[in-house]
XYZ file of C-alpha atoms in Angstrom:
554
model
C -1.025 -63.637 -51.200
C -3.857 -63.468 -54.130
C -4.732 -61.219 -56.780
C -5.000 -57.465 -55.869
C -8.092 -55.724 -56.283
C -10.422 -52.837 -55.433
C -11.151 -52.644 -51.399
C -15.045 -52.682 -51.032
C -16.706 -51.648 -47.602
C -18.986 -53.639 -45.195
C -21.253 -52.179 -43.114
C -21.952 -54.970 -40.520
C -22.143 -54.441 -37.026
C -18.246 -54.413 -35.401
C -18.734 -56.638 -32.559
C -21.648 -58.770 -33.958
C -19.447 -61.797 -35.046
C -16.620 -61.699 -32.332
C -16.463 -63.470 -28.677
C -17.462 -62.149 -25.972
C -14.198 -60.387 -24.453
C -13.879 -58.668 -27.846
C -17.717 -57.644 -27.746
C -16.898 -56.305 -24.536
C -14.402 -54.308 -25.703
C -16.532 -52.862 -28.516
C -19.131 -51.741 -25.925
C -16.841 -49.289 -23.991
C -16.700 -47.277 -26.604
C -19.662 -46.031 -29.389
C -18.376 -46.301 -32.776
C -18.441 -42.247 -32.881
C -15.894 -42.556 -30.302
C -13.177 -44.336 -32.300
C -11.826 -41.012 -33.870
C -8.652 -42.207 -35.122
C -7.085 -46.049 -35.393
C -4.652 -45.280 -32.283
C -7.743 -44.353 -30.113
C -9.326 -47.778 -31.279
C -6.225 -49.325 -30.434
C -5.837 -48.208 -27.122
C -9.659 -49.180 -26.339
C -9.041 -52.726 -27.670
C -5.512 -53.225 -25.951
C -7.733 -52.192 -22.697
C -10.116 -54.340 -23.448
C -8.584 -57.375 -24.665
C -5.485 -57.811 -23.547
C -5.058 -61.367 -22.352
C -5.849 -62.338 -18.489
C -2.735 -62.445 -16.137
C -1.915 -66.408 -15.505
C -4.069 -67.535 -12.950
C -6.741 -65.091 -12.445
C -9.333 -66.787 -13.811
C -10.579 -68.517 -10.865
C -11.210 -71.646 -12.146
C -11.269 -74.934 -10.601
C -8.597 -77.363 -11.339
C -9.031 -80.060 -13.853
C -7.689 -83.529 -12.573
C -5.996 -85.333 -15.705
C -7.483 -88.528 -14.993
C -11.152 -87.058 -16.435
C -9.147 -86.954 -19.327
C -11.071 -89.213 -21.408
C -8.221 -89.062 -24.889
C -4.864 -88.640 -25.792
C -5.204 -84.571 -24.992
C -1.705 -84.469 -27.303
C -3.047 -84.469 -30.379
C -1.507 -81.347 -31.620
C 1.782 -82.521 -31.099
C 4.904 -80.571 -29.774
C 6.694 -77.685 -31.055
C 10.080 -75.575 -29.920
C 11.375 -72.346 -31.054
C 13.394 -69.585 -30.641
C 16.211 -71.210 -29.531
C 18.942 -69.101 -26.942
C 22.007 -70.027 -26.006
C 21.333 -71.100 -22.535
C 17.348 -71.438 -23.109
C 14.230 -72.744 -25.701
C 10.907 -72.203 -25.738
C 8.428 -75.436 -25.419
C 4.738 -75.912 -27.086
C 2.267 -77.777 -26.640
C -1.593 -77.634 -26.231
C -3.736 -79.863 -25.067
C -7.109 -81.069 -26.704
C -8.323 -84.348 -26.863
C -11.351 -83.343 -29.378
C -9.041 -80.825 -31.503
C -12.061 -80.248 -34.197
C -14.365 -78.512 -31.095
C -14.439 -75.783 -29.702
C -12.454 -75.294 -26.655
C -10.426 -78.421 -28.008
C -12.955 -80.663 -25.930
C -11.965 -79.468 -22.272
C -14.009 -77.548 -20.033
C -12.887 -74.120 -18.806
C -10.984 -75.487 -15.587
C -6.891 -75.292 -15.613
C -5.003 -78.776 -16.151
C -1.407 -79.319 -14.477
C 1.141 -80.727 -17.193
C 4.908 -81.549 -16.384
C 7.909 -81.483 -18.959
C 10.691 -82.846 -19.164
C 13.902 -81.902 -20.845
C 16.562 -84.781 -21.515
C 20.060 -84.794 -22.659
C 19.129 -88.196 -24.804
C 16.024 -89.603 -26.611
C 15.592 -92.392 -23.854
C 15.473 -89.465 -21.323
C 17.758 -91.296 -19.127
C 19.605 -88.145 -18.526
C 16.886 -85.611 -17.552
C 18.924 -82.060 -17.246
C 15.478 -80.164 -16.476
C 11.951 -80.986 -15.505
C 9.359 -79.359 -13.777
C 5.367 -78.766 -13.907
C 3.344 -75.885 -16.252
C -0.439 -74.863 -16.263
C -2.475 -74.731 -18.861
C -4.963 -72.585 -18.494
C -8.453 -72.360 -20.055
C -8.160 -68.410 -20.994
C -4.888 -69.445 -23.607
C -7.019 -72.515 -24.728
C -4.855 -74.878 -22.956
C -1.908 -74.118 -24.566
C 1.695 -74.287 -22.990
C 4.895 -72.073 -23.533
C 7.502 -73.694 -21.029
C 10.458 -71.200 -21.229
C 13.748 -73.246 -20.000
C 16.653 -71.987 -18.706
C 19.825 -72.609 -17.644
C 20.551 -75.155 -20.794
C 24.142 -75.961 -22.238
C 25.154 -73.806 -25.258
C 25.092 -75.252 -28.817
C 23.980 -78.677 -27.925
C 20.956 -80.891 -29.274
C 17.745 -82.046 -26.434
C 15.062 -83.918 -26.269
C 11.968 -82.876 -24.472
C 8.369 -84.455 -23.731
C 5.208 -83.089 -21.574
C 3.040 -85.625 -19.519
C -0.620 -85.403 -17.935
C -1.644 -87.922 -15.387
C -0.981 -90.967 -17.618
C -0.713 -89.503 -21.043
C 2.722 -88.561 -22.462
C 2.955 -86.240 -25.838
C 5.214 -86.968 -28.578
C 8.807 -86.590 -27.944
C 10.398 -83.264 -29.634
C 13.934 -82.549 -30.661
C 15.193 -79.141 -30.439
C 18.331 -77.048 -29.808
C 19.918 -74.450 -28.258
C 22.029 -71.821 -30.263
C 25.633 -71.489 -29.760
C 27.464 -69.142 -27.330
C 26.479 -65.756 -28.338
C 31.129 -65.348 -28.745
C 31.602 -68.708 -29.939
C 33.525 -68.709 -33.537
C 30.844 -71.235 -35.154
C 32.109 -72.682 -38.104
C 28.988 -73.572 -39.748
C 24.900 -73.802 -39.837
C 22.442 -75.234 -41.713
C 18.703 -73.983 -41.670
C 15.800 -74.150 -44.226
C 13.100 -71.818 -44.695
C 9.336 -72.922 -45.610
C 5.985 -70.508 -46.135
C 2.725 -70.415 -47.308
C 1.124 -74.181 -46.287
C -2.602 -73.705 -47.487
C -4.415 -76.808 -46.202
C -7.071 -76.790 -49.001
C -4.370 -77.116 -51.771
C -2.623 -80.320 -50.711
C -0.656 -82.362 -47.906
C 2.193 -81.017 -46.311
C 4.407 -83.543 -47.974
C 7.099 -80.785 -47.856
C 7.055 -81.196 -44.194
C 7.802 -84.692 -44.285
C 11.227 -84.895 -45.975
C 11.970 -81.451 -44.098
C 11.649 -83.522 -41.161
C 13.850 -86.288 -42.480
C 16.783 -83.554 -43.099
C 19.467 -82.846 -41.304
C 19.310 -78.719 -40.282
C 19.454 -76.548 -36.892
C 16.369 -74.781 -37.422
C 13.670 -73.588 -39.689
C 12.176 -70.318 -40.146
C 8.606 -70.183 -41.484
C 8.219 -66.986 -43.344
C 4.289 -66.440 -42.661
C 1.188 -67.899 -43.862
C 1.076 -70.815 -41.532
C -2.445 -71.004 -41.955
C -5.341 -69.306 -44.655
C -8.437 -67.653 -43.644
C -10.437 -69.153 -46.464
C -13.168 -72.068 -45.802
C -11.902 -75.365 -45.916
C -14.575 -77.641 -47.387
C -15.433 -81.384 -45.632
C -13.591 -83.092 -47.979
C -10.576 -80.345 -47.548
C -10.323 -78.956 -50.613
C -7.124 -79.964 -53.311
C -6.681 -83.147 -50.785
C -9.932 -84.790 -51.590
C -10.509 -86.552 -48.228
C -12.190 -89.869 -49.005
C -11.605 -91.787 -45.734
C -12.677 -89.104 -43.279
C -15.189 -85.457 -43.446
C -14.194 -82.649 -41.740
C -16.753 -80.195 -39.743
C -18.976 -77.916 -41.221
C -17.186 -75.229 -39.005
C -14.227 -75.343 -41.462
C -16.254 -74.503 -44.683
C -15.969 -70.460 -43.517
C -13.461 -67.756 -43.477
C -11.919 -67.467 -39.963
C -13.115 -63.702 -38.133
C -13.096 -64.952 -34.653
C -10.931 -65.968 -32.010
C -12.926 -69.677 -31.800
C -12.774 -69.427 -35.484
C -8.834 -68.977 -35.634
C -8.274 -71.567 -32.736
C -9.736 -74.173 -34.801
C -8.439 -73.509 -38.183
C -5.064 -73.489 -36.073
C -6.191 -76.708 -34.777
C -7.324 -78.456 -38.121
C -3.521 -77.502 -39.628
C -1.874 -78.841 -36.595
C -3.544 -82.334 -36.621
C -1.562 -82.805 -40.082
C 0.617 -85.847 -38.918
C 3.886 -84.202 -41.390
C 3.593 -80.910 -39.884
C 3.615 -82.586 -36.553
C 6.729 -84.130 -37.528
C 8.534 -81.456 -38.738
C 8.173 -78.959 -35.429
C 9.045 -81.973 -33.230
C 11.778 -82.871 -35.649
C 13.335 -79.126 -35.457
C 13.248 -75.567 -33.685
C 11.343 -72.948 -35.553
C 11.465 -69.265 -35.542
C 8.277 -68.058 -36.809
C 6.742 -64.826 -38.127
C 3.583 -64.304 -39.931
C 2.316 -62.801 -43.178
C -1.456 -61.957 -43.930
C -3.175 -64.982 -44.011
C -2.657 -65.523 -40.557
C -5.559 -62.772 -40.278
C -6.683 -61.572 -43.601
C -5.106 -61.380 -47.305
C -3.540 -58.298 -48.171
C -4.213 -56.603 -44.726
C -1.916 -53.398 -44.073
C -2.031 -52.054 -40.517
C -5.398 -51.072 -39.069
C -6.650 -51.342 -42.486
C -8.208 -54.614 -44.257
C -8.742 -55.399 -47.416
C -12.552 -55.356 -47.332
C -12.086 -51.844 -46.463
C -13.679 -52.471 -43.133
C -14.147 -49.794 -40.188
C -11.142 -49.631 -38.329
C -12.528 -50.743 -34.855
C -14.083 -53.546 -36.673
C -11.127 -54.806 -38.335
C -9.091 -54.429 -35.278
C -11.086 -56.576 -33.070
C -10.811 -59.417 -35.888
C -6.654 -58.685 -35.973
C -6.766 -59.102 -31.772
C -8.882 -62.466 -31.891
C -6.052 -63.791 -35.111
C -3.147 -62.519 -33.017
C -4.173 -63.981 -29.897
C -4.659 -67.463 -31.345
C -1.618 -67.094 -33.424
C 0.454 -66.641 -29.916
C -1.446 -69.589 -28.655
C -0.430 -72.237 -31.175
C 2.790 -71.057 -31.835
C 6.249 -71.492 -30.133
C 6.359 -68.188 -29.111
C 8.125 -66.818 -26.120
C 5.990 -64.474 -23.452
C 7.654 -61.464 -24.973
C 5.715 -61.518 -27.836
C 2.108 -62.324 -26.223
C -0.269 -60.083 -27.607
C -1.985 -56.519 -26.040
C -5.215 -56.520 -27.675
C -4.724 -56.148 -31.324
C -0.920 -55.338 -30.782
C 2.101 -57.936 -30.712
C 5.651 -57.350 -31.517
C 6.639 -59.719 -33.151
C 9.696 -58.730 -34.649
C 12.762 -59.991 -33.098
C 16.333 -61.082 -33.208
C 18.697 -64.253 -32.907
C 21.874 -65.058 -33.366
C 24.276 -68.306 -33.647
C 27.467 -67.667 -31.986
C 29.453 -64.609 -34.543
C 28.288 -66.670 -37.044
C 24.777 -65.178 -37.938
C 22.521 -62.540 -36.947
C 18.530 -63.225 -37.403
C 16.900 -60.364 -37.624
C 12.928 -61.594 -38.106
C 10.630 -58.972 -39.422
C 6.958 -58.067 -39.320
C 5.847 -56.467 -42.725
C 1.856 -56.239 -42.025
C 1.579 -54.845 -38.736
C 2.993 -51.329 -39.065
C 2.847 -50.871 -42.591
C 1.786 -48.058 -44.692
C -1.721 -48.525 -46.905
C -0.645 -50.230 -50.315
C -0.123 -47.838 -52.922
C -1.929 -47.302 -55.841
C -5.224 -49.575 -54.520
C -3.060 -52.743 -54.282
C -3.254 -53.168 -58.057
C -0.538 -53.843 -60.154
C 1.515 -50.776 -61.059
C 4.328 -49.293 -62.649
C 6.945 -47.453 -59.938
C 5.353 -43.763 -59.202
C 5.043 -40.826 -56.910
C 3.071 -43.075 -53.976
C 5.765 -46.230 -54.137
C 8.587 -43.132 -53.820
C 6.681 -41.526 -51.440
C 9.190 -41.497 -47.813
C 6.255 -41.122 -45.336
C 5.140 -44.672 -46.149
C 6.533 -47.657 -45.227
C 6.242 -51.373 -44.822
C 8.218 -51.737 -41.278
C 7.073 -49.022 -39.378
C 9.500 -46.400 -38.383
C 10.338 -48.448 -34.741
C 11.206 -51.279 -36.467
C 13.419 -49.949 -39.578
C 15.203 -47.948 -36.419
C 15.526 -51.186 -34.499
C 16.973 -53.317 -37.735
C 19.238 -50.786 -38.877
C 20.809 -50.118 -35.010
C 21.071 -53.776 -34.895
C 23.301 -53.937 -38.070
C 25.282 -50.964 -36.843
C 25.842 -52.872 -33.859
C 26.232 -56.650 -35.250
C 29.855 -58.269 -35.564
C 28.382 -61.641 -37.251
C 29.918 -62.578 -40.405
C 26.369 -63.030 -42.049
C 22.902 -60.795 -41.308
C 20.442 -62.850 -42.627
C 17.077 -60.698 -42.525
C 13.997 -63.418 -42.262
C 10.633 -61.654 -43.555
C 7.124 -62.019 -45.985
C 7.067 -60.431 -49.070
C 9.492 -60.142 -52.122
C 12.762 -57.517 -51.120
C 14.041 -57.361 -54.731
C 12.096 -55.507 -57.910
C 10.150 -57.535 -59.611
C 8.741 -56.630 -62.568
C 5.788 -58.573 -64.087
C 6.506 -57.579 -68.174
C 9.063 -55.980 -70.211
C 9.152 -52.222 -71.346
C 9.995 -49.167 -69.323
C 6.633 -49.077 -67.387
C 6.577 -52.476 -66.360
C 3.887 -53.108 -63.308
C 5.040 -54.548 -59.900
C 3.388 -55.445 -56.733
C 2.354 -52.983 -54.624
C 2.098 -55.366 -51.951
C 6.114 -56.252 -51.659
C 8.574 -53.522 -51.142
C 8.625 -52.852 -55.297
C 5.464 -50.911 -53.130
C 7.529 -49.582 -50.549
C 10.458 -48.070 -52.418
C 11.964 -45.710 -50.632
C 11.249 -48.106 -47.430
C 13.676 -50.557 -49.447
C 16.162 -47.777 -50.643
C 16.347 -46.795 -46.440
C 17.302 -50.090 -45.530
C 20.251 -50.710 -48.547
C 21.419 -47.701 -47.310
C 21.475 -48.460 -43.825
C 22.774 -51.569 -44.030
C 25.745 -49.846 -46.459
C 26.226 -46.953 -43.516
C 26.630 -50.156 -40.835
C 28.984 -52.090 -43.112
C 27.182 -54.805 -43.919
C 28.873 -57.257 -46.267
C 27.381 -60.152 -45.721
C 23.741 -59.476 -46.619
C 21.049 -62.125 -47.104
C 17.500 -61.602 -47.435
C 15.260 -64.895 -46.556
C 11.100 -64.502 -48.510
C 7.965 -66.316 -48.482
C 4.568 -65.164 -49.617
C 4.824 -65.690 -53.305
C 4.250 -69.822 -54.109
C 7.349 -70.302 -56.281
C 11.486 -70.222 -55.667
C 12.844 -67.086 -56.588
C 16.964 -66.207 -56.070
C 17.658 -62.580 -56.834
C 20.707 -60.410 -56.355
C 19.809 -57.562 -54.630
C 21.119 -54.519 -56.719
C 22.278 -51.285 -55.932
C 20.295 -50.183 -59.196
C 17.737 -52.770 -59.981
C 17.299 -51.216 -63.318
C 21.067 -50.977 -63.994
C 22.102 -54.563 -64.344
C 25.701 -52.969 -64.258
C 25.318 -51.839 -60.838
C 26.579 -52.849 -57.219
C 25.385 -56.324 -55.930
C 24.469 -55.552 -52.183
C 23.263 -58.830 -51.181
C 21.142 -62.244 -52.066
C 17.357 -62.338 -51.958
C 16.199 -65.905 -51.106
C 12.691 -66.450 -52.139
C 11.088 -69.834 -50.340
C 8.368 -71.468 -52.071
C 5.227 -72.997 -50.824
C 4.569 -75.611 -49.166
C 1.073 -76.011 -50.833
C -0.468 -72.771 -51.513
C -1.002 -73.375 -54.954
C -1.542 -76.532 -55.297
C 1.318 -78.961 -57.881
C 2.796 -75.840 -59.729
C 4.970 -76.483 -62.304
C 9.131 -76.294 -62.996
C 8.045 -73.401 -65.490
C 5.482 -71.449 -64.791
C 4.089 -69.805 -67.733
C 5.153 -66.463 -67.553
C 8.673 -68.023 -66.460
C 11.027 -66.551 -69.855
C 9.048 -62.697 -68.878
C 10.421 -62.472 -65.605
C 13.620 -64.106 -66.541
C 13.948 -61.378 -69.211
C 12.440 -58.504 -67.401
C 14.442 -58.871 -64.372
C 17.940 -59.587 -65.282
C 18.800 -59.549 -61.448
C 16.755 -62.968 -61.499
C 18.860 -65.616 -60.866
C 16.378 -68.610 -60.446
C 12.430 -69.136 -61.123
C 10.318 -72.624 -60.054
C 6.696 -72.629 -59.538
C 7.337 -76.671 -57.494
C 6.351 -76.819 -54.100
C 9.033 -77.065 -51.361
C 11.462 -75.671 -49.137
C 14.856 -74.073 -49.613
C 18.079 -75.331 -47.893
C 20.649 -72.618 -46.672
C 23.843 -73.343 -45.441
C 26.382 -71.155 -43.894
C 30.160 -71.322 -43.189
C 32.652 -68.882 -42.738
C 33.466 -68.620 -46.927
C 30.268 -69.278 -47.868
C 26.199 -68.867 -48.169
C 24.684 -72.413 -50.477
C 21.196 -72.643 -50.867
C 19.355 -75.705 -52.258
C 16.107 -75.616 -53.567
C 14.279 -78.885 -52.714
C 10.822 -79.488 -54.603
C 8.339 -82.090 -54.511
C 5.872 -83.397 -57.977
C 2.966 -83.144 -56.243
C 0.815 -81.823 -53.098
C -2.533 -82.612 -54.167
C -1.527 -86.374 -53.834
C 0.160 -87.202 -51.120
C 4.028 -88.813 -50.468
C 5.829 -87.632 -53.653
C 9.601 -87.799 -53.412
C 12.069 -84.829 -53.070
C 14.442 -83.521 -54.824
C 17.002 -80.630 -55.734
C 15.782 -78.131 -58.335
C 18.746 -76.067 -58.096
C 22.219 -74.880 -55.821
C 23.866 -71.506 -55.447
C 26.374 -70.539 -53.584
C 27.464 -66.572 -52.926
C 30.884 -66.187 -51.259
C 31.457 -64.354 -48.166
C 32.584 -60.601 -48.962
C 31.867 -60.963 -52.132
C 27.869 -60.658 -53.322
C 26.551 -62.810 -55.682
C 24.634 -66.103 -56.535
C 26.533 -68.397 -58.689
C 25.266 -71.901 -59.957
C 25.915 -74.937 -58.397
């Protein structure tokens, strides 16, 4: 997320900047070829799409020419089934280089999964290969685990052993859970502070967490990294430039991962992750980039950013890239409890309306040919409410669901890159979600660097009106450096929005937990990112009752 403003177009050479595979891609077809953005796509899903495991020939890499602790990334789980949960890891003993410090030759790793910390009670093992072509990295899908039920899990390489994670699997998909307790983070730009947030998320007590996008920024990241104002270490000159290829990606992935409190907080818990735009480029819709780049040239920069985003994520196979393609979108669900239905609001959207400036509701944010899911994905949400019997649908996603409106007065401007741009994308999904009977709504947001708690209105402008749901807004974990309690526009939006329940510019993470009478969400903050270990504590509590929309004060 940053400040809107007129697209300007580049004229460099498409494949100039970008490995080799994607260079290759580039040369199959002359730019006079690429016609139309699903032509480009199909070239670049042909020519890019990863290697099948295995194929690549290489020699075997025997772990005891390991020269480090190749585990420096940590461990990571996600996605978490009822009988099964996705593993993570990736090895590189020299994180900060390219290639992570190995040589292109595969490495055998075993894992273990434990029914205790002491892994005296192993309930599944067995051996995974990391392979040079996903830059060593590991996604162990395990099967066959009990239901509901907390593990413990480890990998191992000749004599080095990784962290030990803690994950879990979700409840029987029938199974009358009485209660869960997740948290929901977003927006952790390393050049604005630690990832203190992480810390004391680790320390709590929750099933899961679902990061709501911007994992990592594109922007350079300077030797002393930026807002943290190294003075005991200098990172690489490779950092200090924005990420546009795949080696380029890999490492900034790399450099976020080494943080010793986000290590702590994906072995601590399971995540479900989507993304947002930074994971490629700000403000990105579709095929289209906010430099205004060529098509083909843009998509070959979106393959190489999704690629390495499936690579250092705990991600299952199902959602490995094609080229410049991944479906990401997804759904989970804990026991009749919950439904998670995860979206994707970059990859399929329509252009932002109105130049992605800041503008007042009009003909292009009412138009109903554009959207911000895609027309798959608003079909596959709104079949999955028709067909959900979970007493809450909790929809996890980027940008702000809710109006928003940035001043008072009838033609008040709004953001053209939430869905105040999309609005008949937002009016199809409150009615869809009315038509499939819906009570229970909850909305989960990142992208904006403050907590926001809305109720979601049949009539934003009618105060009067219906309450359909609760928008919960996340805020960052750093982006934006210290923020403050009250921003300075803070008594505006209060006024102008009337729907607003809750405004904090603090860094942190929000707290949701769910029983069968009840949604309460706690808004944790921390003083201060740009200096690191400041304490935590509760901004603010709501609660909305089952069957009955609507935040109410703690």
């Amino acid at each position: 997320m940053a400040p809107a403003g007129r697209r300007r177009a580049l004229t460099q050479d498409p494949s100039s900047r970008h490995d080799p595979e994607l260079r290759a891609a580039a040369r199959h077809f002359g730019r006079r070829r690429f016609l139309t953005v699903t032509a480009a796509t199909a070239a670049l899903a042909f020519g890019t799409n990863l290697p099948a495991r295995g194929v690549s020939g290489s020699r075997e890499l025997q772990a005891a020419r390991i020269p480090s602790d190749p585990f420096t990334l940590g461990v990571a789980s996600g996605d978490p089934l009822p009988s099964s949960v996705l593993l993570w890891t990736r090895l590189a003993p020299e994180p900060y280089e390219p290639g992570g410090g190995l040589p292109g030759q595969y490495v055998a790793v075993e894992w273990e999964v434990a029914a205790d910390e002491l892994f005296a009670v192993i309930v599944r093992r067995g051996t995974a290969v990391a392979f040079p072509e996903y830059n060593h990295s590991l996604h162990v899908e395990v099967e066959g685990l009990e239901a509901g039920r907390v593990h413990y899990y480890r990998f191992r390489t000749g004599t080095w052993i990784s962290d030990t994670g803690r994950t879990r699997t979700a409840p029987a998909t029938a199974a009358a859970v009485a209660k869960l307790t997740y948290a929901a983070v977003a927006c952790q730009a390393y050049h604005d502070g630690y990832f203190t947030v992480h810390r004391h998320l680790a320390q709590d007590d929750v099933d899961v967490v679902f990061h709501l996008g911007d994992y990592l920024y594109e922007y350079a990241v300077n030797s002393a990294g930026g807002a943290r104002d190294y003075t005991d270490r200098v990172l690489p000159d490779l950092y200090n430039r924005e990420t546009k290829t795949l080696d380029d990606y890999r490492l900034r992935y790399a450099l976020y991962k080494s943080d010793p409190d986000l290590r702590a907080v994906h072995a601590a818990h399971p995540f479900v992750v989507t993304w947002d735009d930074h994971e490629t480029e700000n403000n990105y819709a579709g095929a289209i980039s906010e430099n205004n780049d060529p098509p083909q040239e843009f998509l070959l920069r979106r393959a190489a950013a999704y690629r390495a985003h499936w690579e250092n994520q705990p991600l299952r196979n199902a959602q490995m890239p094609n080229g410049p393609d991944m479906q990401l979108y997804r759904r989970l669900q804990w026991g009749t409890l919950a439904q998670f239905d995860v979206l994707d609001t970059r990859q399929y959207r329509s252009d932002q309306a109105y130049g992605d400036t800041l503008h007042a509701p009009g003909p292009e944010t009412d138009d109903p040919a554009r959207s911000i899911t895609g027309a798959a994905q608003e079909k596959w949400l709104l079949d999955g409410w028709r067909a959900s019997r979970n007493l809450w649908n909790v929809m996890a996603q980027q940008v702000c669901f809710s109006q928003r409106k940035f001043e008072l007065g009838a033609e008040a401007r709004t953001s053209m890159d939430a869905w105040d741009g999309y609005r008949a994308s937002r009016r199809r999904v409150l009615d869809g979600a009315d038509a499939a009977g819906v009570e229970n709504l909850v909305v989960m947001t990142g992208d904006v660097h403050v907590g926001y708690a809305f109720d979601i209105k049949e009539d934003f402008d009618d105060p009067a009106s219906k309450t359909l749901g609760t928008e919960i807004v996340a805020t960052s974990v750093a982006s934006g450096k210290d923020g403050a309690d009250r921003p300075g526009n803070w008594d505006t939006y209060l006024k102008a929005n009337p729907h607003l329940k809750f405004y904090n510019g603090r860094r942190g993470y929000v707290r949701v937990a769910l029983d069968r009478t009840k949604a309460r969400a706690d808004y944790r903050t921390v003083s201060a990112v740009t200096t690191p270990g400041a304490p935590v504590t509760t901004a603010a509590s709501f609660v909305t009752e089952a069957g009955d929309p609507g935040l109410e004060p703690v």
